[in-house]
Amino acid sequence: MTLEALLTDKSVAVVCGSGGVGKTTIAASIAMMAARTRRVLVLTIDPARRLADVLGIRATGNDVTHVETEGELFAQMLDTKLAWDELVERHAPDANTARRIRKNPLYGEITERFVQSHDYIAMETLHQLHQAGEYDLVVIDTPPASHAVDFLDAP
């Protein structure tokens, strides 16, 4: 069975492993291949942001960037702080409450220093993308880690 056939009915593909094994290149390649026939987002949750270099794009914040290639390929670099702020905006009852939460020192500590903060918001972002249904396939480029799928356990 080919990789393309394997991914045909999948909505999420996670590329993981230790550092220096080509995860980012593989994630980009899988996404480009799948984008020939499907609408695909490749999301890096690696703070190093090598994916933008591999795809030749300039990506900032949590913005989704269209990648000039055959098909419908989009890329997103996860910005932990911005993703937390967007989560607060989505769930706060009003703008004033959201502003108060973002200014709270405890919120700052949780979003900037808490060890699992990045993993949690990565999973939250994946959940939001999957629920929105805008993409047929989301390819996740994970950071190098001895436990590369820790972000799945974070919630």
C-alpha positions as MATLAB code, in Angstrom:
seq = 'MTLEALLTDKSVAVVCGSGGVGKTTIAASIAMMAARTRRVLVLTIDPARRLADVLGIRATGNDVTHVETEGELFAQMLDTKLAWDELVERHAPDANTARRIRKNPLYGEITERFVQSHDYIAMETLHQLHQAGEYDLVVIDTPPASHAVDFLDAP';
ca = [
       0.000    0.000    0.000;
       1.330    3.441   -0.873;
       1.508    6.341    1.556;
      -0.959    8.245   -0.603;
      -3.456    5.373   -0.384;
      -2.877    5.068    3.358;
      -3.748    8.747    3.883;
      -6.777    8.795    1.565;
      -9.404    8.513    4.297;
      -7.413   10.047    7.159;
      -8.058   13.511    8.578;
      -4.924   13.824   10.753;
      -1.345   12.621   10.256;
       1.267   13.125   12.989;
       4.958   13.086   12.041;
       7.109   12.490   15.104;
      10.502   11.232   16.216;
      13.776   12.369   17.685;
      15.692   15.400   16.415;
      17.515   15.366   13.097;
      15.605   12.521   11.469;
      13.808   14.611    8.843;
      10.382   15.037   10.479;
       9.826   18.488    9.019;
      10.854   17.421    5.526;
       8.604   14.364    5.725;
       5.666   16.406    7.068;
       6.054   18.936    4.236;
       6.376   16.151    1.647;
       3.298   14.315    2.909;
       1.305   17.545    2.904;
       2.426   18.481   -0.625;
       1.582   15.017   -1.935;
      -1.862   14.993   -0.325;
      -2.594   18.571   -1.463;
      -2.685   17.419   -5.074;
      -6.140   15.943   -4.451;
      -7.204   17.304   -1.055;
      -7.295   20.548    0.919;
      -4.371   20.177    3.359;
      -2.947   22.127    6.293;
       0.510   21.336    7.594;
       0.855   22.596   11.168;
       4.141   22.745   13.001;
       3.999   22.636   16.764;
       7.800   22.817   16.854;
       8.875   26.214   18.228;
      11.946   26.102   15.916;
       9.743   26.970   12.905;
      11.847   25.068   10.352;
       8.685   24.267    8.396;
       8.469   27.817    7.030;
      12.002   27.467    5.658;
      11.259   24.074    4.089;
       8.126   25.401    2.371;
       9.707   28.720    1.399;
       7.090   30.827    3.172;
       7.137   33.679    5.614;
       4.740   32.733    8.389;
       4.132   34.639   11.595;
       1.903   34.229   14.592;
      -0.879   31.725   14.143;
      -1.697   32.902   10.633;
      -2.513   30.266    8.052;
      -0.421   30.828    4.927;
      -1.256   29.550    1.446;
       1.714   27.662    0.008;
       2.367   28.185   -3.711;
       2.337   24.617   -4.986;
       0.170   22.221   -6.924;
      -3.194   21.875   -5.189;
      -4.519   23.376   -1.986;
      -1.750   23.467    0.607;
      -1.707   25.716    3.657;
       0.783   26.020    6.504;
       0.555   27.275   10.060;
       3.234   27.792   12.694;
       1.845   27.433   16.218;
       2.557   30.479   18.372;
       1.855   29.304   21.921;
       1.106   32.711   23.462;
      -1.140   33.845   20.605;
      -2.974   30.504   20.612;
      -3.690   30.859   24.346;
      -4.916   34.422   23.787;
      -7.208   33.226   20.983;
      -8.560   30.493   23.275;
      -9.420   33.114   25.900;
     -11.079   35.306   23.242;
     -13.205   32.363   22.072;
     -14.443   31.431   25.524;
     -14.609   34.698   27.485;
     -18.138   36.102   27.736;
     -16.996   39.555   26.599;
     -13.937   41.579   25.546;
     -13.462   43.125   28.997;
     -13.317   39.717   30.693;
     -10.872   38.449   28.063;
      -8.650   41.508   28.635;
      -8.711   40.966   32.425;
      -7.778   37.306   32.024;
      -4.873   38.109   29.678;
      -3.530   40.699   32.146;
      -3.722   38.317   35.112;
      -0.214   37.318   36.312;
      -1.327   33.712   36.835;
      -2.458   33.542   33.200;
       0.952   34.829   32.153;
       2.731   32.193   34.226;
       0.564   29.385   32.876;
       0.858   30.388   29.230;
       4.545   31.321   29.244;
       6.213   29.113   31.835;
       4.058   26.080   32.564;
       5.867   23.065   31.098;
       2.794   21.484   29.494;
       1.392   24.796   28.187;
       2.734   24.311   24.654;
       1.567   20.694   24.467;
      -1.909   21.570   25.717;
      -2.431   24.429   23.266;
      -1.086   22.299   20.411;
      -3.768   19.716   21.105;
      -6.400   22.446   21.508;
      -5.380   23.918   18.141;
      -5.585   20.509   16.475;
      -9.038   20.011   18.012;
     -10.230   23.394   16.720;
      -8.897   22.694   13.229;
     -10.503   19.267   13.134;
     -13.853   20.576   14.416;
     -13.901   23.415   11.883;
     -13.634   20.902    9.046;
     -11.965   23.397    6.719;
      -9.210   20.946    5.752;
      -9.451   17.379    4.500;
      -6.123   16.525    6.126;
      -4.064   18.161    8.868;
      -0.406   17.084    8.967;
       1.308   17.771   12.307;
       5.062   18.403   12.425;
       6.085   17.740   16.033;
       9.136   19.037   17.909;
      12.017   16.660   18.618;
      11.270   14.764   21.789;
      12.040   11.515   23.484;
       8.273   11.201   23.959;
       7.241   12.781   20.668;
       3.488   12.500   21.151;
       3.389   14.110   24.613;
       1.077   16.762   23.179;
      -1.612   14.062   22.831;
      -1.518   13.465   26.606;
      -1.478   17.154   27.603;
      -5.249   17.730   27.842;
];
